[in-house]
Coordinates of C-alpha atoms and ligand atoms in Angstrom, one line a residue:
M1 CA 0.2 0.0 -0.1
N2 CA 2.8 2.5 0.5
D3 CA 2.8 2.9 -3.2
Y4 CA 0.5 5.4 -2.2
A5 CA 2.2 7.5 0.7
P6 CA 4.0 10.2 -0.5
E7 CA 8.6 9.8 -0.9
P8 CA 9.6 10.4 2.7
Q9 CA 11.2 13.6 3.0
I10 CA 12.6 12.7 6.8
I11 CA 14.0 9.4 6.9
I12 CA 14.5 8.0 10.8
L13 CA 17.0 5.6 11.3
D14 CA 16.1 3.2 14.3
T15 CA 18.7 2.2 16.3
G16 CA 15.9 0.5 18.3
G17 CA 15.4 3.2 20.8
Q18 CA 11.8 3.1 22.7
Y19 CA 11.6 7.1 21.2
T20 CA 12.0 5.9 17.5
H21 CA 8.2 6.5 16.7
L22 CA 7.9 9.4 18.4
I23 CA 10.2 11.1 16.9
S24 CA 8.4 10.2 13.7
R25 CA 5.1 10.8 14.9
K26 CA 6.3 15.0 16.0
V27 CA 8.1 15.1 12.5
R28 CA 4.6 14.1 11.0
E29 CA 2.8 16.6 13.4
L30 CA 4.9 19.6 11.5
G31 CA 3.6 18.7 8.4
V32 CA 6.1 16.5 7.2
Y33 CA 5.9 13.0 5.6
A34 CA 8.8 11.0 7.6
E35 CA 9.4 7.2 7.9
V36 CA 11.2 4.8 10.0
R37 CA 14.0 2.7 8.6
P38 CA 16.7 0.3 10.1
S39 CA 20.0 2.0 11.1
E40 CA 21.7 0.4 8.5
T41 CA 19.8 1.1 5.4
P42 CA 22.8 2.4 3.1
L43 CA 22.9 5.6 1.6
A44 CA 21.4 4.5 -2.0
E45 CA 18.3 3.6 -0.3
L46 CA 17.3 6.9 1.1
G47 CA 16.0 8.2 -1.8
N48 CA 15.6 11.7 -2.0
A49 CA 15.1 12.4 1.3
R50 CA 16.0 16.0 2.4
G51 CA 17.3 14.7 5.9
V52 CA 18.2 11.8 8.1
I53 CA 17.3 11.5 11.7
I54 CA 19.3 8.6 13.6
S55 CA 16.9 7.5 16.8
G56 CA 18.0 7.2 20.8
G57 CA 18.9 3.6 21.3
P58 CA 19.8 1.6 24.5
S59 CA 23.2 0.1 23.3
S60 CA 26.5 1.5 23.6
V61 CA 28.6 2.1 20.6
Y62 CA 31.4 -0.2 22.0
E63 CA 29.5 -3.0 22.6
T64 CA 29.5 -6.0 19.7
G65 CA 26.7 -5.8 17.6
S66 CA 25.4 -2.4 18.5
P67 CA 23.6 -0.8 16.2
T68 CA 25.4 1.1 13.2
M69 CA 24.6 3.0 10.2
D70 CA 25.8 3.5 6.5
P71 CA 29.5 6.2 6.9
A72 CA 28.7 7.4 3.5
V73 CA 25.1 9.0 4.9
L74 CA 27.7 11.1 7.0
A75 CA 29.7 11.9 4.4
S76 CA 26.4 12.6 1.6
S77 CA 25.2 16.0 0.9
K78 CA 22.0 15.1 3.1
A79 CA 21.2 17.2 6.1
V80 CA 21.8 14.7 9.6
L81 CA 20.3 15.4 12.8
G82 CA 21.6 12.2 15.7
I83 CA 19.6 12.6 18.8
C84 CA 21.4 10.9 21.9
Y85 CA 22.8 6.9 20.8
G86 CA 22.4 8.7 17.2
Q87 CA 25.2 11.5 18.5
Q88 CA 27.3 9.3 20.3
L89 CA 27.6 6.8 17.0
M90 CA 27.9 9.6 14.7
S91 CA 31.1 11.0 17.0
Y92 CA 32.3 7.5 16.9
L93 CA 32.2 6.8 13.3
L94 CA 33.6 10.1 12.4
D95 CA 36.8 11.0 14.3
G96 CA 35.5 12.1 17.6
Q97 CA 35.3 10.4 21.2
V98 CA 32.8 8.7 23.2
R99 CA 33.3 7.6 27.0
K100 CA 31.5 4.3 28.4
G101 CA 29.6 5.5 31.2
D102 CA 28.4 3.4 34.4
K103 CA 25.6 5.6 35.8
G104 CA 24.5 7.9 32.8
E105 CA 22.0 10.5 33.4
Y106 CA 18.5 10.2 33.3
G107 CA 15.6 12.8 33.7
I108 CA 15.4 16.6 33.6
A109 CA 18.6 19.2 32.5
H110 CA 18.8 22.6 31.5
L111 CA 20.9 23.4 28.1
D112 CA 23.6 26.3 28.5
L113 CA 24.1 27.4 24.8
K114 CA 27.2 27.8 23.9
A115 CA 27.2 28.9 20.5
A116 CA 24.9 30.5 17.9
S117 CA 23.6 28.0 15.5
P118 CA 21.1 27.1 12.9
L119 CA 19.6 24.0 15.0
L120 CA 19.1 26.3 18.2
K121 CA 18.2 29.5 16.4
G122 CA 15.7 30.9 18.7
V123 CA 16.0 28.6 21.9
A124 CA 16.2 30.4 24.9
D125 CA 19.3 29.5 27.0
H126 CA 18.9 27.3 30.0
K127 CA 15.6 25.9 29.3
Q128 CA 14.6 22.8 30.1
V129 CA 15.8 19.1 28.2
W130 CA 15.1 15.7 28.9
M131 CA 18.4 13.4 29.1
S132 CA 18.2 9.6 29.2
H133 CA 22.1 8.0 28.3
R134 CA 24.7 6.1 29.4
D135 CA 27.8 7.1 27.6
T136 CA 28.7 10.7 26.6
V137 CA 30.6 12.4 24.2
Y138 CA 33.6 14.2 25.2
A139 CA 35.3 15.2 21.7
P140 CA 33.6 15.9 19.2
P141 CA 34.7 14.9 15.4
S142 CA 37.0 17.4 13.5
G143 CA 34.9 20.1 11.7
Y144 CA 32.3 19.9 14.6
E145 CA 31.4 23.0 17.2
V146 CA 30.2 22.4 20.8
L147 CA 26.8 24.1 20.6
A148 CA 25.3 23.7 24.1
S149 CA 26.2 21.9 27.4
T150 CA 24.1 20.8 30.8
D151 CA 25.7 20.9 34.3
T152 CA 26.3 17.2 34.0
C153 CA 27.2 17.0 30.4
S154 CA 29.5 19.5 28.4
I155 CA 29.0 18.1 24.9
A156 CA 25.1 18.2 25.1
A157 CA 24.9 19.6 21.3
I158 CA 27.3 19.5 18.4
G159 CA 26.9 20.9 14.8
N160 CA 28.9 21.0 11.7
T161 CA 27.1 23.8 9.8
E162 CA 28.7 24.1 6.3
A163 CA 28.2 20.2 5.9
R164 CA 24.5 20.6 7.7
K165 CA 25.6 17.8 10.0
Y166 CA 24.2 18.3 13.7
A167 CA 23.6 16.1 17.1
V168 CA 22.2 16.1 20.5
Q169 CA 22.6 14.3 23.4
F170 CA 19.0 15.2 24.9
H171 CA 15.5 14.2 23.2
P172 CA 13.7 16.9 21.3
E173 CA 10.7 14.7 20.8
V174 CA 10.0 14.1 24.5
V175 CA 7.7 16.6 25.9
H176 CA 9.8 17.4 28.9
T177 CA 12.1 19.2 26.3
H178 CA 10.8 22.3 26.4
E179 CA 11.8 23.9 23.1
G180 CA 11.7 20.4 21.4
R181 CA 9.6 21.4 18.9
K182 CA 11.5 24.2 17.9
V183 CA 14.8 22.4 17.6
L184 CA 12.6 19.8 15.3
H185 CA 11.2 23.0 13.2
N186 CA 14.3 24.3 12.4
F187 CA 16.2 21.2 11.3
L188 CA 13.2 20.3 9.0
F189 CA 12.3 24.1 7.8
D190 CA 15.9 25.9 7.8
I191 CA 18.5 23.1 7.7
C192 CA 16.7 20.7 5.5
G193 CA 14.2 23.0 3.5
C194 CA 11.6 20.8 3.7
T195 CA 8.2 21.7 2.6
R196 CA 4.6 21.0 4.6
D197 CA 3.0 18.0 2.6
W198 CA 1.7 15.6 5.0
A199 CA -2.2 16.2 6.5
P200 CA -3.9 12.7 7.2
A201 CA -7.0 13.8 6.8
S202 CA -6.4 14.9 3.2
R203 CA -5.4 11.6 2.2
V204 CA -8.5 10.1 2.4
P205 CA -9.0 10.1 -1.4
V206 CA -5.9 8.6 -2.3
V207 CA -6.6 5.6 0.3
E208 CA -9.8 5.4 -1.2
K209 CA -8.3 4.7 -4.4
S210 CA -5.6 2.6 -3.0
I211 CA -8.4 0.4 -2.1
V212 CA -10.2 0.2 -5.3
D213 CA -6.8 -0.6 -7.2
V214 CA -5.9 -3.5 -4.7
A215 CA -9.4 -5.0 -4.6
A216 CA -9.1 -5.1 -8.2
G217 CA -13.0 -6.0 -8.8
R218 CA -13.0 -8.4 -5.6
N219 CA -14.8 -8.0 -2.5
I220 CA -13.6 -7.4 1.1
F221 CA -14.0 -9.3 4.0
F222 CA -13.3 -7.7 7.6
F223 CA -13.1 -9.1 11.5
V224 CA -14.1 -6.1 13.3
S225 CA -13.1 -6.0 17.1
G226 CA -14.7 -2.4 17.7
G227 CA -11.4 -0.9 18.2
V228 CA -10.7 2.3 16.4
D229 CA -7.9 1.1 13.8
S230 CA -10.3 -2.1 12.2
T231 CA -13.3 0.5 12.0
V232 CA -11.7 2.8 10.4
A233 CA -10.1 0.6 7.9
Y234 CA -13.6 -1.1 7.6
T235 CA -15.2 2.4 7.1
L236 CA -12.6 3.2 4.6
C237 CA -13.0 0.1 2.5
L238 CA -17.2 0.8 2.6
K239 CA -17.1 4.2 1.3
A240 CA -14.4 3.5 -1.2
L241 CA -16.2 0.2 -2.6
S242 CA -20.9 -0.1 -2.7
D243 CA -21.7 -1.6 1.1
D244 CA -22.7 -5.4 -0.9
R245 CA -19.2 -5.7 -1.9
V246 CA -17.1 -5.1 2.0
H247 CA -18.7 -7.5 4.6
G248 CA -17.5 -7.4 8.4
A249 CA -17.8 -10.4 11.0
Y250 CA -17.7 -9.2 15.0
V251 CA -16.8 -12.0 17.4
D252 CA -18.9 -12.1 20.9
T253 CA -16.9 -13.8 23.1
G254 CA -19.1 -12.8 25.9
L255 CA -15.2 -11.3 27.4
M256 CA -16.1 -7.8 26.4
R257 CA -17.6 -4.7 28.4
E258 CA -21.1 -4.3 29.3
D259 CA -23.1 -3.2 26.1
E260 CA -20.1 -3.2 23.8
T261 CA -21.8 -5.5 21.2
E262 CA -24.8 -2.9 21.2
F263 CA -22.4 -0.3 21.1
V264 CA -20.5 -1.9 18.0
R265 CA -23.2 -2.9 16.3
G266 CA -25.0 0.7 16.7
I267 CA -21.5 2.3 14.8
F268 CA -22.0 0.1 12.1
A269 CA -25.4 0.6 11.5
S270 CA -24.8 4.2 11.3
L271 CA -22.6 3.6 8.6
G272 CA -25.4 1.9 6.7
A273 CA -23.2 -1.1 6.7
R274 CA -25.9 -3.9 5.3
N275 CA -23.5 -6.8 5.7
F276 CA -22.1 -6.6 9.2
E277 CA -22.8 -9.6 11.2
V278 CA -22.5 -10.4 14.9
V279 CA -21.4 -14.0 15.5
D280 CA -22.5 -15.0 18.9
A281 CA -19.7 -17.5 20.7
R282 CA -20.3 -16.5 24.1
D283 CA -21.2 -20.0 25.4
E284 CA -18.1 -21.2 23.4
F285 CA -15.5 -19.1 25.0
L286 CA -17.1 -19.6 28.7
K287 CA -17.0 -23.3 27.8
A288 CA -13.7 -23.5 26.8
L289 CA -12.5 -21.2 30.0
E290 CA -13.7 -23.6 32.4
G291 CA -11.6 -24.0 35.3
A292 CA -8.8 -22.1 33.7
T293 CA -7.0 -20.1 36.4
E294 CA -3.3 -19.7 34.8
P295 CA -2.7 -16.7 32.5
E296 CA -1.0 -18.0 29.5
R297 CA -3.3 -21.3 29.6
K298 CA -6.5 -18.5 29.6
R299 CA -4.7 -16.7 26.7
R300 CA -3.9 -19.8 24.5
I301 CA -7.4 -21.1 25.3
I302 CA -8.9 -17.8 24.1
G303 CA -6.1 -17.7 20.9
E304 CA -7.4 -21.1 20.1
K305 CA -10.9 -20.5 20.3
F306 CA -10.6 -17.3 18.1
V307 CA -8.9 -19.0 15.3
E308 CA -11.2 -21.8 15.3
I309 CA -13.9 -19.3 14.8
Q310 CA -12.5 -17.1 12.5
Q311 CA -11.6 -20.3 10.4
R312 CA -15.4 -21.3 10.2
I313 CA -16.5 -17.8 9.4
L314 CA -14.1 -17.6 6.7
E315 CA -15.2 -21.2 5.5
S316 CA -19.0 -21.1 5.8
G317 CA -18.8 -17.5 4.4
H318 CA -17.1 -18.4 1.5
Y319 CA -14.5 -15.8 1.9
L320 CA -11.7 -17.9 0.9
D321 CA -13.1 -18.2 -2.5
G322 CA -10.8 -16.1 -4.9
Q323 CA -13.3 -13.5 -5.2
W324 CA -12.7 -12.2 -1.6
I325 CA -9.8 -10.3 -0.1
L326 CA -9.3 -9.8 3.6
G327 CA -9.1 -5.9 5.1
Q328 CA -7.0 -5.1 8.2
G329 CA -6.6 -2.6 10.1
T330 CA -2.9 -3.0 10.2
I331 CA -1.6 0.3 11.4
Y332 CA 2.2 2.1 10.6
P333 CA 4.2 0.7 14.1
D334 CA 2.8 -2.7 13.4
T335 CA 4.7 -2.9 10.3
I336 CA 7.9 -2.1 11.8
E337 CA 9.8 -4.5 13.6
S338 CA 11.8 -2.5 16.2
G339 CA 13.6 -2.9 19.4
G340 CA 10.6 -2.1 21.7
T341 CA 8.1 -4.5 19.6
A342 CA 10.1 -7.4 19.4
K343 CA 11.0 -7.0 23.2
A344 CA 7.4 -6.8 24.3
D345 CA 6.5 -10.4 22.5
L346 CA 8.6 -12.1 25.2
I347 CA 6.5 -10.9 28.3
K348 CA 3.2 -12.1 27.0
T349 CA 1.9 -14.1 23.7
H350 CA 0.0 -12.0 22.0
H351 CA -1.4 -13.6 18.6
N352 CA -2.2 -16.7 16.5
R353 CA -2.6 -16.9 13.2
V354 CA -5.5 -18.7 11.7
A355 CA -5.0 -20.7 8.6
G356 CA -7.5 -19.5 6.3
I357 CA -5.9 -16.1 7.0
Q358 CA -2.5 -17.2 6.5
K359 CA -4.0 -18.4 3.0
L360 CA -4.8 -14.7 2.2
I361 CA -1.7 -13.3 3.5
D362 CA 0.5 -15.8 1.2
E363 CA -2.1 -15.4 -1.5
N364 CA -1.5 -11.7 -1.1
R365 CA -5.0 -11.1 -0.8
I366 CA -4.9 -8.6 1.9
V367 CA -6.0 -4.8 1.8
E368 CA -4.6 -2.7 5.0
P369 CA -5.5 0.9 4.0
L370 CA -4.1 2.3 7.2
T371 CA -0.2 1.2 7.3
Q372 CA 0.8 4.7 6.5
F373 CA -0.5 5.9 9.8
Y374 CA 0.1 6.4 13.4
K375 CA -2.6 6.0 16.0
D376 CA -3.2 9.3 16.3
E377 CA -3.4 10.1 12.2
V378 CA -5.8 7.0 12.3
R379 CA -8.3 9.0 14.6
E380 CA -7.9 12.0 12.4
I381 CA -9.2 10.2 9.4
G382 CA -11.7 8.8 11.4
R383 CA -13.0 12.2 12.3
E384 CA -12.8 13.0 8.7
L385 CA -15.0 9.9 8.1
G386 CA -17.7 11.4 10.7
L387 CA -17.2 8.6 12.8
P388 CA -18.3 9.7 16.3
A389 CA -15.4 11.5 18.7
E390 CA -16.5 9.7 21.8
F391 CA -15.9 6.1 19.7
L392 CA -12.1 7.6 18.4
E393 CA -11.4 8.1 21.9
R394 CA -12.0 4.9 23.6
H395 CA -8.8 4.2 25.4
P396 CA -6.8 1.0 23.9
F397 CA -8.5 -2.3 24.9
P398 CA -7.0 -6.3 24.9
G399 CA -8.1 -8.6 22.2
P400 CA -8.8 -11.1 24.6
G401 CA -10.8 -8.7 26.6
L402 CA -12.0 -8.8 29.9
A403 CA -10.8 -12.2 30.6
I404 CA -7.0 -10.8 31.3
R405 CA -9.0 -8.6 34.2
C406 CA -10.4 -11.5 35.5
L407 CA -8.0 -13.2 37.9
C408 CA -8.4 -16.6 38.9
A409 CA -6.8 -18.7 41.9
D410 CA -6.5 -22.6 42.7
I411 CA -6.0 -21.9 46.2
D412 CA -7.7 -20.9 49.7
E413 CA -5.5 -19.3 51.7
P414 CA -5.2 -16.1 54.3
L415 CA -2.7 -13.3 53.6
T416 CA 0.5 -12.4 55.2
P417 CA 1.3 -9.8 57.4
T418 CA 5.1 -8.3 56.9
D419 CA 6.6 -5.0 58.0
L420 CA 5.6 -3.6 54.8
G421 CA 2.1 -4.7 54.4
I422 CA 0.1 -7.6 54.0
I423 CA 0.9 -9.8 51.4
A424 CA -2.1 -11.6 49.0
P425 CA -1.5 -14.8 47.3
V426 CA -3.0 -13.7 44.2
H427 CA -0.5 -13.6 41.4
S428 CA -0.3 -11.1 38.8
V429 CA 2.1 -10.6 35.7
G430 CA 4.8 -8.3 35.8
V431 CA 8.0 -7.5 33.7
Q432 CA 12.0 -7.2 35.0
G433 CA 14.1 -6.6 32.9
D434 CA 13.2 -8.3 29.8
S435 CA 11.8 -11.1 31.5
R436 CA 8.3 -12.2 32.9
S437 CA 7.6 -12.5 36.8
Y438 CA 4.4 -14.0 38.2
R439 CA 4.0 -13.2 42.1
P440 CA 1.8 -12.1 44.8
V441 CA 0.7 -8.5 45.7
L442 CA 1.5 -6.7 48.6
I443 CA -1.5 -4.5 50.1
V444 CA -0.4 -1.0 51.6
D445 CA -2.5 1.4 53.5
H446 CA -1.7 4.1 51.6
L447 CA -1.8 5.7 48.1
D448 CA 1.9 6.5 47.9
Q449 CA 3.4 5.6 44.1
H450 CA 6.7 6.3 45.7
R451 CA 6.6 4.3 48.7
A452 CA 5.1 1.4 46.7
A453 CA 7.9 1.6 44.1
D454 CA 11.0 1.1 47.7
A455 CA 8.5 -1.4 48.9
I456 CA 9.1 -3.9 46.1
N457 CA 12.7 -2.8 46.2
V458 CA 12.9 -4.2 49.4
D459 CA 10.5 -7.0 49.3
M460 CA 11.3 -9.3 45.8
R461 CA 8.6 -11.8 47.0
V462 CA 6.2 -9.2 45.3
N463 CA 5.9 -7.8 41.8
R464 CA 3.3 -4.8 42.4
V465 CA 1.8 -2.7 45.3
I466 CA -2.0 -1.9 45.7
G467 CA -3.2 0.9 48.5
T468 CA -6.2 0.4 50.0
I469 CA -9.1 2.8 48.8
G470 CA -12.1 0.9 51.2
V471 CA -13.5 -2.4 52.4
R472 CA -16.2 -3.9 54.0
G473 CA -14.4 -5.5 56.7
P474 CA -10.4 -5.6 58.2
V475 CA -8.4 -6.8 55.0
S476 CA -6.3 -9.0 57.9
K477 CA -9.8 -11.4 57.5
M478 CA -9.4 -11.6 54.1
R479 CA -8.4 -14.7 52.0
V480 CA -7.4 -15.2 48.4
H481 CA -10.1 -18.1 47.4
S482 CA -10.2 -20.3 44.5
A483 CA -12.1 -19.2 41.4
A484 CA -11.9 -19.2 37.7
I485 CA -13.8 -17.8 34.4
T486 CA -17.9 -18.2 35.2
L487 CA -20.6 -16.1 33.8
D488 CA -21.2 -15.0 37.2
R489 CA -17.8 -13.5 38.0
M490 CA -17.8 -11.6 34.1
N491 CA -20.8 -10.0 34.8
K492 CA -19.7 -9.0 38.1
L493 CA -16.3 -7.6 36.4
R494 CA -18.4 -5.7 34.0
R495 CA -20.8 -4.4 36.3
V496 CA -17.9 -2.7 38.5
D497 CA -15.9 -2.1 35.0
A498 CA -19.0 0.3 33.6
I499 CA -19.7 2.1 37.2
V500 CA -15.8 3.2 36.7
R501 CA -16.0 3.8 33.5
R502 CA -19.1 6.1 33.8
I503 CA -17.7 7.8 37.1
S504 CA -14.6 8.3 34.8
H505 CA -16.2 9.8 32.3
E506 CA -18.9 12.2 33.8
S507 CA -15.6 13.6 36.0
G508 CA -13.5 13.9 33.0
Y509 CA -11.0 11.8 34.2
D510 CA -10.7 10.1 31.5
K511 CA -9.3 12.2 29.5
T512 CA -6.1 12.7 31.9
V513 CA -5.4 8.9 31.4
W514 CA -4.2 6.6 28.9
Q515 CA -6.0 3.8 29.9
F516 CA -7.8 2.4 32.8
P517 CA -8.0 -1.3 33.4
V518 CA -10.5 -2.5 36.1
V519 CA -9.2 -5.7 37.4
L520 CA -11.4 -8.6 39.5
I521 CA -9.6 -10.5 42.4
P522 CA -10.5 -13.5 44.0
L523 CA -9.8 -11.7 47.4
G524 CA -12.8 -11.2 50.3
A525 CA -14.3 -12.2 53.5
T526 CA -16.1 -15.4 52.0
P527 CA -15.8 -17.9 49.0
G528 CA -17.6 -16.2 46.4
E529 CA -16.8 -12.6 46.9
D530 CA -13.9 -10.4 45.4
S531 CA -12.1 -7.5 45.2
V532 CA -12.1 -4.7 42.3
V533 CA -8.1 -3.2 41.7
L534 CA -8.6 0.4 39.4
R535 CA -5.2 0.4 37.6
P536 CA -5.3 3.9 35.8
I537 CA -1.9 4.6 34.0
D538 CA -0.3 7.0 31.9
S539 CA 1.5 5.8 28.8
V540 CA 3.2 7.0 25.5
D541 CA 2.8 3.5 23.6
G542 CA 1.9 1.0 26.5
M543 CA 5.5 -0.6 26.5
T544 CA 6.5 1.5 29.9
A545 CA 3.6 3.4 32.0
Q546 CA 3.1 5.3 35.1
S547 CA 0.7 4.4 37.8
V548 CA -1.4 7.6 38.2
A549 CA -3.8 9.3 41.4
I550 CA -7.6 9.4 41.4
P551 CA -8.6 12.8 42.8
D552 CA -10.5 12.4 45.9
G553 CA -13.8 13.3 44.9
V554 CA -13.7 11.2 42.0
R555 CA -12.3 8.0 44.3
E556 CA -15.0 8.0 46.5
Q557 CA -17.6 8.2 44.5
M558 CA -16.3 4.9 42.7
L559 CA -15.7 3.3 46.2
A560 CA -19.4 4.1 46.7
G561 CA -20.7 2.7 43.7
L562 CA -18.6 -0.4 43.5
L563 CA -18.9 -1.1 47.1
A564 CA -22.9 -1.1 46.4
V565 CA -22.3 -4.0 44.2
D566 CA -23.3 -7.6 45.3
G567 CA -20.3 -9.7 45.9
I568 CA -17.7 -6.5 46.2
A569 CA -15.5 -6.8 49.6
G570 CA -13.1 -4.0 48.7
V571 CA -11.3 -1.9 46.3
F572 CA -8.0 -1.2 46.0
L573 CA -5.7 1.3 43.6
D574 CA -2.7 -0.6 41.6
L575 CA 0.2 1.9 42.7
T576 CA 2.8 0.1 41.0
H577 CA 4.5 1.2 37.4
K578 CA 5.6 -0.4 34.6
P579 CA 8.1 -2.2 34.7
P580 CA 8.0 -3.9 37.4
G581 CA 3.9 -4.6 36.7
T582 CA 2.4 -4.9 33.6
I583 CA -0.5 -2.7 32.5
E584 CA -2.8 -5.9 32.6
W585 CA -2.8 -8.3 35.5
E586 CA -3.9 -11.4 33.5
Ligands
XMP1 P1 0.9 -4.9 29.2 O1 -0.2 -5.5 30.4 O2 1.9 -5.9 28.5 O3 -0.1 -4.2 28.2 O4 1.8 -4.3 30.1 C1 0.5 -3.4 27.4 C2 -0.7 -2.6 26.6 O5 -1.3 -3.9 25.7 C3 -2.5 -4.4 25.6 N1 -2.5 -5.3 25.5 C4 -2.7 -6.1 24.2 N2 -3.5 -5.7 24.0 N3 -4.2 -7.6 22.6 C5 -4.1 -6.5 22.1 O6 -4.6 -6.1 21.5 C6 -3.7 -8.2 23.7 O7 -3.6 -9.6 24.0 C7 -3.4 -7.6 24.5 N4 -2.9 -8.0 25.8 C8 -2.2 -6.5 26.3 C9 -2.9 -3.7 27.4 O8 -4.1 -3.5 27.6 C10 -1.9 -2.6 27.3 O9 -2.2 -1.1 26.4

């Protein structure tokens, strides 16, 4: 589909950093089309790009196998901006000096300007920047001037104005760098001479044409999840082709939120999608999950069931016949294997592949209208297509649904008091370094994230800390009871999730968080009772996340609403960041 994208004016060479896509998004927000490529992409493959940005990354230039780049790019006439590891790599490949650091510098610093330059033009002296690096450059390459420094980093920006090559140790792409946008603006327009060529909403006609071309007279079939990406992609196909040529199926797993199926049905009805079918698989999923308590087992069962049902739909609807192709809501970051996404897969299993879908992929019978776009750009397109804002601004929701927020146990045990709080043997998934942990949770009587983080460092038996918002009886009298996924527990979780979502929406709190899972845990005074854990987080892309506070009034309202639900014994707030917790509990 990328034949339909403009040629990128800016190419970001990815050295595996968590902010690579953020750089690309920030460039696009300034109206310039950018794409991400592997760091070692040869100069000859950079085409007519006016500028190259080398991303940050977690490696050290001295480690064997660390990402490198084609040195010809640095000798070429193209403008270059190295960021963080990008600055170190440029210095290392030219004749500068890089020092291996043991401790590094993480957090806020202030940038003292040392020399005038087109890169930092208009940036005020001593402005806040964000630093996140271990190694540092201690001698710039010859021909390069030091443009700025901070208290702890004497070479925070370098440049060779004549060659149009620059590098910075700080991260201009993150919000904590107050004039980062200005730095990127200077690079794009003054140094590279870019023109504004990118506005996602204006791409709709081109995307529709690409759909018509790829379909080439065939029809399109979609599995829609009710998520933003698949819905926008489906809507584009509906607009591009007549609605009798676009079919959609939504599988109701019974693991969805309250009223979700009706909500999705309503969206598609308002689009005039006549060939949209809801497949009721609620009993099938529930039956398959009977007695399963372990997270990976739950995921495997759900994944396999999905595959089986999708295959059945593909076969019974004859969608594997030659006149059908499959539509998918794949977006740009999904198409690029970066250090970040490759790592994420180690923590939990995510996807299964349906044989029928594999066949369609192998036969190149796939249409993916959104592979050029980032999530925010997909939302802009959705707005352009007239999809309701309420829908486009929904928080991300995981494929396996509420099943990974309905914690199960096959024990019946009391809690263990410790110096720091009370340990409850409800095991949840966490992430430590690159590996998965599965440990009990610590219950504390405060809501302070800093103290919670310290507690995990002190007591390595746990990977999460939850603070008590309110309980019916004393926490010390509670037990963890054996519990699986049942219709009763799913209905209870749906109820409490709906209460939290309603209050969160009415108070405007939902706008301040990136995602807000509501988790049911088998903790109560008697068997059959559960507790609720609130998990509001802030994040950029879900890879890392911060636990966030809930304002007193909103929290009190949630507590009152939740304790009024039958069979709810307590309400807690998850105080754990990711890492060491994950966002979902599983
Ligand atoms: P974790 O729990 O790994 O979650 O910190 C990171 C983000 O990924 C979402 N998530 C999923 N999304 N299918 C999805 O589409 C899945 O199987 C899945 N598992 C987790 C999670 O909601 C969070 O935003």
